[in-house]
Amino acid sequence: MEKDKKLVEQITPMDKDFAQWYTDIVKKAELIDYSSVRGCMIIRPYAYAMWENIQKDLDGRFKELGHENVYMPMFIPESLLQKEKDHVEGFAPEVAWVTQGGNDELAERLCVRPTSETLFCEHYAKTVQSHKDLPKLYNQWCSVVRWEKTTRPFLRTTEFLWQEGHTIHATKEEAEAETIQMLNVYADHAEQMLAIPVIKGQKTEKEKFAGAEATYTIEALMHDGKALQAGTSHYFGTNFAEAFGIQFSDKDGKVKHVHQTSWGFTTRSIGAMIMVHGDDNGLKVPPRIAPIQVVIIPIAQHKAGVLEKAAELKTRIGKVARVKVDDSDKMPGWKFSEYEMKGVPIRLEVGPKDIEKNQVVLARRDNGEKIVVPMDEIEAKIPALLDEIHNAMFEAAKAVREQKTSVAINMEQFKDIVENKTGFVKAMWCGDRACEDKIKEDTGATSRCMPFDQENLSDTCVCCGKKATKLVYWGRAY
Amino acid sequence: MEKDKKLVEQITPMDKDFAQWYTDIVKKAELIDYSSVRGCMIIRPYAYAMWENIQKDLDGRFKELGHENVYMPMFIPESLLQKEKDHVEGFAPEVAWVTQGGNDELAERLCVRPTSETLFCEHYAKTVQSHKDLPKLYNQWCSVVRWEKTTRPFLRTTEFLWQEGHTIHATKEEAEAETIQMLNVYADHAEQMLAIPVIKGQKTEKEKFAGAEATYTIEALMHDGKALQAGTSHYFGTNFAEAFGIQFSDKDGKVKHVHQTSWGFTTRSIGAMIMVHGDDNGLKVPPRIAPIQVVIIPIAQHKAGVLEKAAELKTRIGKVARVKVDDSDKMPGWKFSEYEMKGVPIRLEVGPKDIEKNQVVLARRDNGEKIVVPMDEIEAKIPALLDEIHNAMFEAAKAVREQKTSVAINMEQFKDIVENKTGFVKAMWCGDRACEDKIKEDTGATSRCMPFDQENLSDTCVCCGKKATKLVYWGRAY
């Protein structure tokens, strides 16, 4: 019990210190453990089960669209990484190098994959000959390594889990359509599974992926007003195809280079989920990825019939939702706090009085509401309530984002928003890298994306005052 | 068509050169591709889909028994690997070492995990205090690296995919029961999913896992008479718990060390599947892991109604099995060869005459049998036939194993079997390491396991003639 008490007491309020709140929550909700390995975290069962739910949904969407899973080696020989010039420049400074195998020094260093474009390219170059072999729509689930200097659980770790899709196509149009299609898959997943509203748009030249012609992104806003890139999709043109010689004979008999895409979604999304939905009592897990959707807490469980009823309810609810009974010997109040910390969407209380009245009490984690429900209606009520909670969480997150999205016409306004109001800054931009650099230098905000939904807020660039070409979302970011 | 022709012609007969037959098949059936990374292979979609089916079945079995998935870092600091003496001795010579991160030399080398006991131990030591925290039943799906000198696809690769279960328990009895339970899970999976009969038993001291008190194994026999270890389960006693300080306060108030297990199943199983079931026309994939269970080949597909009927059948069969239509412009005969090579369990032929007679022709890959089936019965017939094929493949594999299992009472018989008949040698053993070493030296055969089903074939050791204590299965092995 002493341990439970600490569980509740030690969490730092988010308004006092958001970073510490985050660190407290990932430990207290038993999402991660630190290891003695620099910058790497242990993903504990409760968080891993969320990742499995994310994987299952995304994997189903990928396969529905004709993608196939493969597995590429985790090592990339240095010479292979170097084949595409921009790509190696972007990644070489942040990779881990294997230099010894067993007792032997290696003739060539191998990097632990930071991403696998080069491996997919090498394979495609060997296996594709004709337009009949196209498109190839491959994906892999794996872990990747980027040698980060400062790390935070889920948000930035030396090793993280992700999926990386890599596709090749006969035409530019087809590849571009794939790039946008997969961005839409990510956006739908974020909104429908994680209850996180996102802005879809294109990255600027400065912020795009190393080696890409165009990078598209979904951007979310965290509770502290900072932005987070939640998924990206890249169009490579023929850059990699030329570097790796991925050619095919087309219908017209000509030999051409393929057009290529890649797209990735990572365990960062769990960090986003925490920071979009959580509060000072802990996590709020969106129902559709929640490992436990309903926790049954027996009240006065020593009394006759209570545990039996809890078990019966578990069996019935188990047919429509992921459910757990906590019949440990802790006091109900401590259990309430524990599952609040873990963000379980619905708490079901059942005690002798409820049994007498043939009812249960449902408490919503998202808004604290309590509902009395006739026991007979429970199989119908639970799924409906889970959907209602999902929608309410999505709407709540959207309201916060809207409240924290502001328009800046000049740099004075821009600085004021970033310093005082925080959140997304919507501002027009001339398209020059110099202005992007200056904005970052002056405010710490980076361009998050040029949204697909363009508006004309002003005719001039927020920074230099020259003619504006694009609306951009800006913000300090994770 | 030229390409298809080669597909069929180039496979080496298994009796002529089994190793080459195997190499041909993994390439021609599009299971793997070699990469420029030493000893690592690319697992292509067709093989990866088999692995996904294996994963799904095993993961379901694990969860049913209360196991939870987690993810541990892929790196292990050298000092952590060294904590358990036997373990580091076993693995240090065959690990890959990361010595540089970004542009910096690391202060301490990190090995890429060859297995993760040490990481699980470190985590358990931090998170377990009381008997109420036990047991912990964790598993992870990941890839591991062992720096092998000679490699073969699936069977021995520098990197391979697996699951590793790591559990800790309050008592020896409970941990031992877990070890045996998980071996039984592997045996059931091998027999029920892969149609591979296995011998369950215990490894000798010489052959056990580095750091274990006891290692249990399932052993299968390949078509060429060589054995293959298809899954292992280890009981560690308190060896690791003492090295890592994993202690708990028990019900009696005393502080004790936990009892520990680990168990693993790998992509080797795909290699076993190939070598147990395949023939000179290619793979025979057991129906329950087959990515395509039924391939529909339209006959005279240019004729009116044929492709429509094929599509209709696909929809209907799709409700009960994994099905594909091949309506490409290749000749049916070429398609037959292609799906024979890929080992699809059932080929369904449908042409104008079949449509007229309201029937289809089903051809079994396992025994070549052709069956004419009324079209209306197809949804009932396919699942039943898939089960029948599974059972027939299992029985065929068992018959081969029995035919290639021989008893040796003395070394003359032993050598004769290994040289001429090949397969498992059942022989009594005194229990001395010296005899095990001598048998290996003289015959190349190693002890595969001391089977749970013990028999008394003779009172004396096959090697030294002293009193026998155990029946052992011996064999040359992959």
PDB file of N, CA and C in Angstrom, chain B residues 92-157:
ATOM      1  N   ALA B  92      30.524 -14.489 -26.149  1.00  0.00           N
ATOM      2  CA  ALA B  92      31.455 -13.424 -26.531  1.00  0.00           C
ATOM      3  C   ALA B  92      32.204 -13.682 -27.844  1.00  0.00           C
ATOM      4  N   PRO B  93      32.611 -14.930 -28.116  1.00  0.00           N
ATOM      5  CA  PRO B  93      33.363 -15.145 -29.366  1.00  0.00           C
ATOM      6  C   PRO B  93      32.543 -14.938 -30.625  1.00  0.00           C
ATOM      7  N   GLU B  94      31.228 -14.867 -30.513  1.00  0.00           N
ATOM      8  CA  GLU B  94      30.419 -14.793 -31.731  1.00  0.00           C
ATOM      9  C   GLU B  94      29.462 -13.602 -31.746  1.00  0.00           C
ATOM     10  N   VAL B  95      29.895 -12.481 -31.161  1.00  0.00           N
ATOM     11  CA  VAL B  95      29.028 -11.309 -31.230  1.00  0.00           C
ATOM     12  C   VAL B  95      29.630 -10.213 -32.098  1.00  0.00           C
ATOM     13  N   ALA B  96      28.747  -9.330 -32.569  1.00  0.00           N
ATOM     14  CA  ALA B  96      29.165  -8.144 -33.318  1.00  0.00           C
ATOM     15  C   ALA B  96      29.278  -6.994 -32.327  1.00  0.00           C
ATOM     16  N   TRP B  97      30.373  -6.234 -32.430  1.00  0.00           N
ATOM     17  CA  TRP B  97      30.638  -5.152 -31.478  1.00  0.00           C
ATOM     18  C   TRP B  97      30.482  -3.779 -32.118  1.00  0.00           C
ATOM     19  N   VAL B  98      29.674  -2.963 -31.490  1.00  0.00           N
ATOM     20  CA  VAL B  98      29.579  -1.553 -31.880  1.00  0.00           C
ATOM     21  C   VAL B  98      30.622  -0.796 -31.065  1.00  0.00           C
ATOM     22  N   THR B  99      31.500  -0.102 -31.763  1.00  0.00           N
ATOM     23  CA  THR B  99      32.574   0.619 -31.069  1.00  0.00           C
ATOM     24  C   THR B  99      32.536   2.111 -31.335  1.00  0.00           C
ATOM     25  N   GLN B 100      31.711   2.534 -32.314  1.00  0.00           N
ATOM     26  CA  GLN B 100      31.625   3.955 -32.644  1.00  0.00           C
ATOM     27  C   GLN B 100      30.174   4.385 -32.766  1.00  0.00           C
ATOM     28  N   GLY B 101      29.871   5.545 -32.191  1.00  0.00           N
ATOM     29  CA  GLY B 101      28.530   6.123 -32.321  1.00  0.00           C
ATOM     30  C   GLY B 101      28.671   7.500 -32.932  1.00  0.00           C
ATOM     31  N   GLY B 102      28.070   7.702 -34.100  1.00  0.00           N
ATOM     32  CA  GLY B 102      28.292   8.944 -34.820  1.00  0.00           C
ATOM     33  C   GLY B 102      29.779   9.061 -35.108  1.00  0.00           C
ATOM     34  N   ASN B 103      30.388  10.170 -34.714  1.00  0.00           N
ATOM     35  CA  ASN B 103      31.820  10.342 -34.975  1.00  0.00           C
ATOM     36  C   ASN B 103      32.697   9.986 -33.773  1.00  0.00           C
ATOM     37  N   ASP B 104      32.049   9.506 -32.709  1.00  0.00           N
ATOM     38  CA  ASP B 104      32.812   9.276 -31.480  1.00  0.00           C
ATOM     39  C   ASP B 104      33.108   7.798 -31.224  1.00  0.00           C
ATOM     40  N   GLU B 105      34.283   7.577 -30.682  1.00  0.00           N
ATOM     41  CA  GLU B 105      34.662   6.256 -30.194  1.00  0.00           C
ATOM     42  C   GLU B 105      33.918   6.034 -28.873  1.00  0.00           C
ATOM     43  N   LEU B 106      33.308   4.863 -28.677  1.00  0.00           N
ATOM     44  CA  LEU B 106      32.587   4.618 -27.429  1.00  0.00           C
ATOM     45  C   LEU B 106      33.548   4.271 -26.293  1.00  0.00           C
ATOM     46  N   ALA B 107      33.196   4.723 -25.090  1.00  0.00           N
ATOM     47  CA  ALA B 107      34.015   4.394 -23.915  1.00  0.00           C
ATOM     48  C   ALA B 107      33.916   2.900 -23.619  1.00  0.00           C
ATOM     49  N   GLU B 108      32.727   2.342 -23.821  1.00  0.00           N
ATOM     50  CA  GLU B 108      32.543   0.903 -23.613  1.00  0.00           C
ATOM     51  C   GLU B 108      31.904   0.292 -24.853  1.00  0.00           C
ATOM     52  N   ARG B 109      32.447  -0.833 -25.305  1.00  0.00           N
ATOM     53  CA  ARG B 109      31.863  -1.515 -26.457  1.00  0.00           C
ATOM     54  C   ARG B 109      30.452  -2.000 -26.138  1.00  0.00           C
ATOM     55  N   LEU B 110      29.603  -2.006 -27.152  1.00  0.00           N
ATOM     56  CA  LEU B 110      28.262  -2.570 -27.017  1.00  0.00           C
ATOM     57  C   LEU B 110      28.170  -3.757 -27.958  1.00  0.00           C
ATOM     58  N   CYS B 111      27.657  -4.879 -27.483  1.00  0.00           N
ATOM     59  CA  CYS B 111      27.440  -5.958 -28.436  1.00  0.00           C
ATOM     60  C   CYS B 111      26.007  -5.912 -28.930  1.00  0.00           C
ATOM     61  N   VAL B 112      25.816  -6.318 -30.169  1.00  0.00           N
ATOM     62  CA  VAL B 112      24.461  -6.463 -30.698  1.00  0.00           C
ATOM     63  C   VAL B 112      23.934  -7.779 -30.124  1.00  0.00           C
ATOM     64  N   ARG B 113      22.771  -7.735 -29.493  1.00  0.00           N
ATOM     65  CA  ARG B 113      22.287  -8.902 -28.728  1.00  0.00           C
ATOM     66  C   ARG B 113      22.365 -10.206 -29.523  1.00  0.00           C
ATOM     67  N   PRO B 114      23.021 -11.224 -28.925  1.00  0.00           N
ATOM     68  CA  PRO B 114      22.972 -12.568 -29.493  1.00  0.00           C
ATOM     69  C   PRO B 114      21.787 -13.321 -28.864  1.00  0.00           C
ATOM     70  N   THR B 115      21.316 -12.808 -27.737  1.00  0.00           N
ATOM     71  CA  THR B 115      20.214 -13.307 -26.921  1.00  0.00           C
ATOM     72  C   THR B 115      20.139 -12.308 -25.775  1.00  0.00           C
ATOM     73  N   SER B 116      19.011 -12.244 -25.056  1.00  0.00           N
ATOM     74  CA  SER B 116      18.821 -11.089 -24.172  1.00  0.00           C
ATOM     75  C   SER B 116      18.690 -11.403 -22.678  1.00  0.00           C
ATOM     76  N   GLU B 117      19.179 -12.556 -22.249  1.00  0.00           N
ATOM     77  CA  GLU B 117      19.081 -12.882 -20.820  1.00  0.00           C
ATOM     78  C   GLU B 117      19.543 -11.728 -19.933  1.00  0.00           C
ATOM     79  N   THR B 118      20.702 -11.164 -20.283  1.00  0.00           N
ATOM     80  CA  THR B 118      21.304 -10.165 -19.400  1.00  0.00           C
ATOM     81  C   THR B 118      20.423  -8.923 -19.257  1.00  0.00           C
ATOM     82  N   LEU B 119      19.765  -8.520 -20.353  1.00  0.00           N
ATOM     83  CA  LEU B 119      18.903  -7.344 -20.303  1.00  0.00           C
ATOM     84  C   LEU B 119      17.646  -7.616 -19.478  1.00  0.00           C
ATOM     85  N   PHE B 120      17.066  -8.790 -19.681  1.00  0.00           N
ATOM     86  CA  PHE B 120      15.886  -9.138 -18.884  1.00  0.00           C
ATOM     87  C   PHE B 120      16.252  -9.195 -17.397  1.00  0.00           C
ATOM     88  N   CYS B 121      17.428  -9.759 -17.113  1.00  0.00           N
ATOM     89  CA  CYS B 121      17.852  -9.873 -15.719  1.00  0.00           C
ATOM     90  C   CYS B 121      17.994  -8.496 -15.068  1.00  0.00           C
ATOM     91  N   GLU B 122      18.621  -7.590 -15.779  1.00  0.00           N
ATOM     92  CA  GLU B 122      18.833  -6.255 -15.233  1.00  0.00           C
ATOM     93  C   GLU B 122      17.487  -5.592 -14.923  1.00  0.00           C
ATOM     94  N   HIS B 123      16.543  -5.761 -15.840  1.00  0.00           N
ATOM     95  CA  HIS B 123      15.206  -5.177 -15.645  1.00  0.00           C
ATOM     96  C   HIS B 123      14.482  -5.852 -14.477  1.00  0.00           C
ATOM     97  N   TYR B 124      14.552  -7.155 -14.428  1.00  0.00           N
ATOM     98  CA  TYR B 124      13.873  -7.878 -13.343  1.00  0.00           C
ATOM     99  C   TYR B 124      14.454  -7.490 -11.977  1.00  0.00           C
ATOM    100  N   ALA B 125      15.774  -7.355 -11.934  1.00  0.00           N
ATOM    101  CA  ALA B 125      16.418  -7.011 -10.658  1.00  0.00           C
ATOM    102  C   ALA B 125      15.891  -5.681 -10.123  1.00  0.00           C
ATOM    103  N   LYS B 126      15.564  -4.760 -11.045  1.00  0.00           N
ATOM    104  CA  LYS B 126      15.077  -3.446 -10.632  1.00  0.00           C
ATOM    105  C   LYS B 126      13.594  -3.437 -10.283  1.00  0.00           C
ATOM    106  N   THR B 127      12.810  -4.313 -10.896  1.00  0.00           N
ATOM    107  CA  THR B 127      11.360  -4.169 -10.800  1.00  0.00           C
ATOM    108  C   THR B 127      10.675  -5.193  -9.898  1.00  0.00           C
ATOM    109  N   VAL B 128      11.404  -6.222  -9.491  1.00  0.00           N
ATOM    110  CA  VAL B 128      10.773  -7.256  -8.660  1.00  0.00           C
ATOM    111  C   VAL B 128      11.210  -7.107  -7.212  1.00  0.00           C
ATOM    112  N   GLN B 129      10.229  -7.016  -6.317  1.00  0.00           N
ATOM    113  CA  GLN B 129      10.556  -6.939  -4.883  1.00  0.00           C
ATOM    114  C   GLN B 129       9.928  -8.081  -4.083  1.00  0.00           C
ATOM    115  N   SER B 130       8.656  -8.365  -4.412  1.00  0.00           N
ATOM    116  CA  SER B 130       7.884  -9.267  -3.558  1.00  0.00           C
ATOM    117  C   SER B 130       7.402 -10.486  -4.336  1.00  0.00           C
ATOM    118  N   HIS B 131       7.020 -11.514  -3.600  1.00  0.00           N
ATOM    119  CA  HIS B 131       6.427 -12.696  -4.236  1.00  0.00           C
ATOM    120  C   HIS B 131       5.159 -12.325  -4.999  1.00  0.00           C
ATOM    121  N   LYS B 132       4.557 -11.172  -4.629  1.00  0.00           N
ATOM    122  CA  LYS B 132       3.363 -10.720  -5.351  1.00  0.00           C
ATOM    123  C   LYS B 132       3.698 -10.265  -6.767  1.00  0.00           C
ATOM    124  N   ASP B 133       4.965  -9.918  -7.008  1.00  0.00           N
ATOM    125  CA  ASP B 133       5.386  -9.503  -8.352  1.00  0.00           C
ATOM    126  C   ASP B 133       5.656 -10.708  -9.264  1.00  0.00           C
ATOM    127  N   LEU B 134       5.578 -11.902  -8.699  1.00  0.00           N
ATOM    128  CA  LEU B 134       5.955 -13.102  -9.466  1.00  0.00           C
ATOM    129  C   LEU B 134       4.728 -13.941  -9.810  1.00  0.00           C
ATOM    130  N   PRO B 135       4.764 -14.756 -10.866  1.00  0.00           N
ATOM    131  CA  PRO B 135       5.859 -14.805 -11.843  1.00  0.00           C
ATOM    132  C   PRO B 135       5.802 -13.633 -12.809  1.00  0.00           C
ATOM    133  N   LYS B 136       6.909 -13.372 -13.483  1.00  0.00           N
ATOM    134  CA  LYS B 136       6.922 -12.466 -14.632  1.00  0.00           C
ATOM    135  C   LYS B 136       7.095 -13.359 -15.860  1.00  0.00           C
ATOM    136  N   LEU B 137       6.179 -13.233 -16.776  1.00  0.00           N
ATOM    137  CA  LEU B 137       6.177 -14.104 -17.961  1.00  0.00           C
ATOM    138  C   LEU B 137       6.301 -13.224 -19.211  1.00  0.00           C
ATOM    139  N   TYR B 138       7.544 -12.892 -19.561  1.00  0.00           N
ATOM    140  CA  TYR B 138       7.787 -11.952 -20.653  1.00  0.00           C
ATOM    141  C   TYR B 138       8.317 -12.673 -21.897  1.00  0.00           C
ATOM    142  N   ASN B 139       7.987 -12.087 -23.030  1.00  0.00           N
ATOM    143  CA  ASN B 139       8.479 -12.588 -24.315  1.00  0.00           C
ATOM    144  C   ASN B 139       8.813 -11.393 -25.196  1.00  0.00           C
ATOM    145  N   GLN B 140       9.769 -11.571 -26.114  1.00  0.00           N
ATOM    146  CA  GLN B 140       9.919 -10.536 -27.139  1.00  0.00           C
ATOM    147  C   GLN B 140      10.192 -11.147 -28.504  1.00  0.00           C
ATOM    148  N   TRP B 141       9.670 -10.485 -29.533  1.00  0.00           N
ATOM    149  CA  TRP B 141       9.921 -10.822 -30.932  1.00  0.00           C
ATOM    150  C   TRP B 141      10.957  -9.834 -31.446  1.00  0.00           C
ATOM    151  N   CYS B 142      12.063 -10.335 -31.970  1.00  0.00           N
ATOM    152  CA  CYS B 142      13.106  -9.416 -32.427  1.00  0.00           C
ATOM    153  C   CYS B 142      14.083 -10.159 -33.327  1.00  0.00           C
ATOM    154  N   SER B 143      15.151  -9.476 -33.705  1.00  0.00           N
ATOM    155  CA  SER B 143      16.218 -10.166 -34.427  1.00  0.00           C
ATOM    156  C   SER B 143      17.450 -10.190 -33.543  1.00  0.00           C
ATOM    157  N   VAL B 144      18.264 -11.203 -33.707  1.00  0.00           N
ATOM    158  CA  VAL B 144      19.507 -11.309 -32.942  1.00  0.00           C
ATOM    159  C   VAL B 144      20.659 -11.588 -33.907  1.00  0.00           C
ATOM    160  N   VAL B 145      21.867 -11.364 -33.417  1.00  0.00           N
ATOM    161  CA  VAL B 145      23.056 -11.477 -34.282  1.00  0.00           C
ATOM    162  C   VAL B 145      24.091 -12.396 -33.646  1.00  0.00           C
ATOM    163  N   ARG B 146      24.545 -13.352 -34.439  1.00  0.00           N
ATOM    164  CA  ARG B 146      25.660 -14.207 -34.006  1.00  0.00           C
ATOM    165  C   ARG B 146      26.622 -14.306 -35.175  1.00  0.00           C
ATOM    166  N   TRP B 147      27.865 -13.952 -34.899  1.00  0.00           N
ATOM    167  CA  TRP B 147      28.853 -13.805 -35.968  1.00  0.00           C
ATOM    168  C   TRP B 147      29.320 -15.156 -36.480  1.00  0.00           C
ATOM    169  N   GLU B 148      28.543 -15.750 -37.370  1.00  0.00           N
ATOM    170  CA  GLU B 148      28.814 -17.098 -37.875  1.00  0.00           C
ATOM    171  C   GLU B 148      29.856 -17.054 -38.980  1.00  0.00           C
ATOM    172  N   LYS B 149      30.703 -18.096 -39.028  1.00  0.00           N
ATOM    173  CA  LYS B 149      31.746 -18.126 -40.055  1.00  0.00           C
ATOM    174  C   LYS B 149      31.166 -18.597 -41.393  1.00  0.00           C
ATOM    175  N   THR B 150      30.372 -19.670 -41.352  1.00  0.00           N
ATOM    176  CA  THR B 150      29.728 -20.120 -42.592  1.00  0.00           C
ATOM    177  C   THR B 150      28.227 -20.054 -42.394  1.00  0.00           C
ATOM    178  N   THR B 151      27.541 -19.554 -43.395  1.00  0.00           N
ATOM    179  CA  THR B 151      26.110 -19.321 -43.232  1.00  0.00           C
ATOM    180  C   THR B 151      25.318 -19.986 -44.347  1.00  0.00           C
ATOM    181  N   ARG B 152      24.054 -20.301 -44.032  1.00  0.00           N
ATOM    182  CA  ARG B 152      23.108 -20.822 -45.024  1.00  0.00           C
ATOM    183  C   ARG B 152      21.742 -20.227 -44.719  1.00  0.00           C
ATOM    184  N   PRO B 153      21.009 -19.833 -45.758  1.00  0.00           N
ATOM    185  CA  PRO B 153      19.708 -19.178 -45.556  1.00  0.00           C
ATOM    186  C   PRO B 153      18.831 -19.948 -44.559  1.00  0.00           C
ATOM    187  N   PHE B 154      18.254 -19.228 -43.636  1.00  0.00           N
ATOM    188  CA  PHE B 154      17.374 -19.744 -42.589  1.00  0.00           C
ATOM    189  C   PHE B 154      18.102 -20.586 -41.534  1.00  0.00           C
ATOM    190  N   LEU B 155      19.039 -21.456 -41.977  1.00  0.00           N
ATOM    191  CA  LEU B 155      19.614 -22.432 -41.055  1.00  0.00           C
ATOM    192  C   LEU B 155      20.664 -21.823 -40.149  1.00  0.00           C
ATOM    193  N   ARG B 156      21.481 -20.964 -40.707  1.00  0.00           N
ATOM    194  CA  ARG B 156      22.566 -20.357 -39.946  1.00  0.00           C
ATOM    195  C   ARG B 156      22.898 -19.047 -40.621  1.00  0.00           C
ATOM    196  N   THR B 157      22.424 -17.965 -40.045  1.00  0.00           N
ATOM    197  CA  THR B 157      22.696 -16.654 -40.625  1.00  0.00           C
ATOM    198  C   THR B 157      23.210 -15.740 -39.520  1.00  0.00           C
TER     199      THR B 157
END
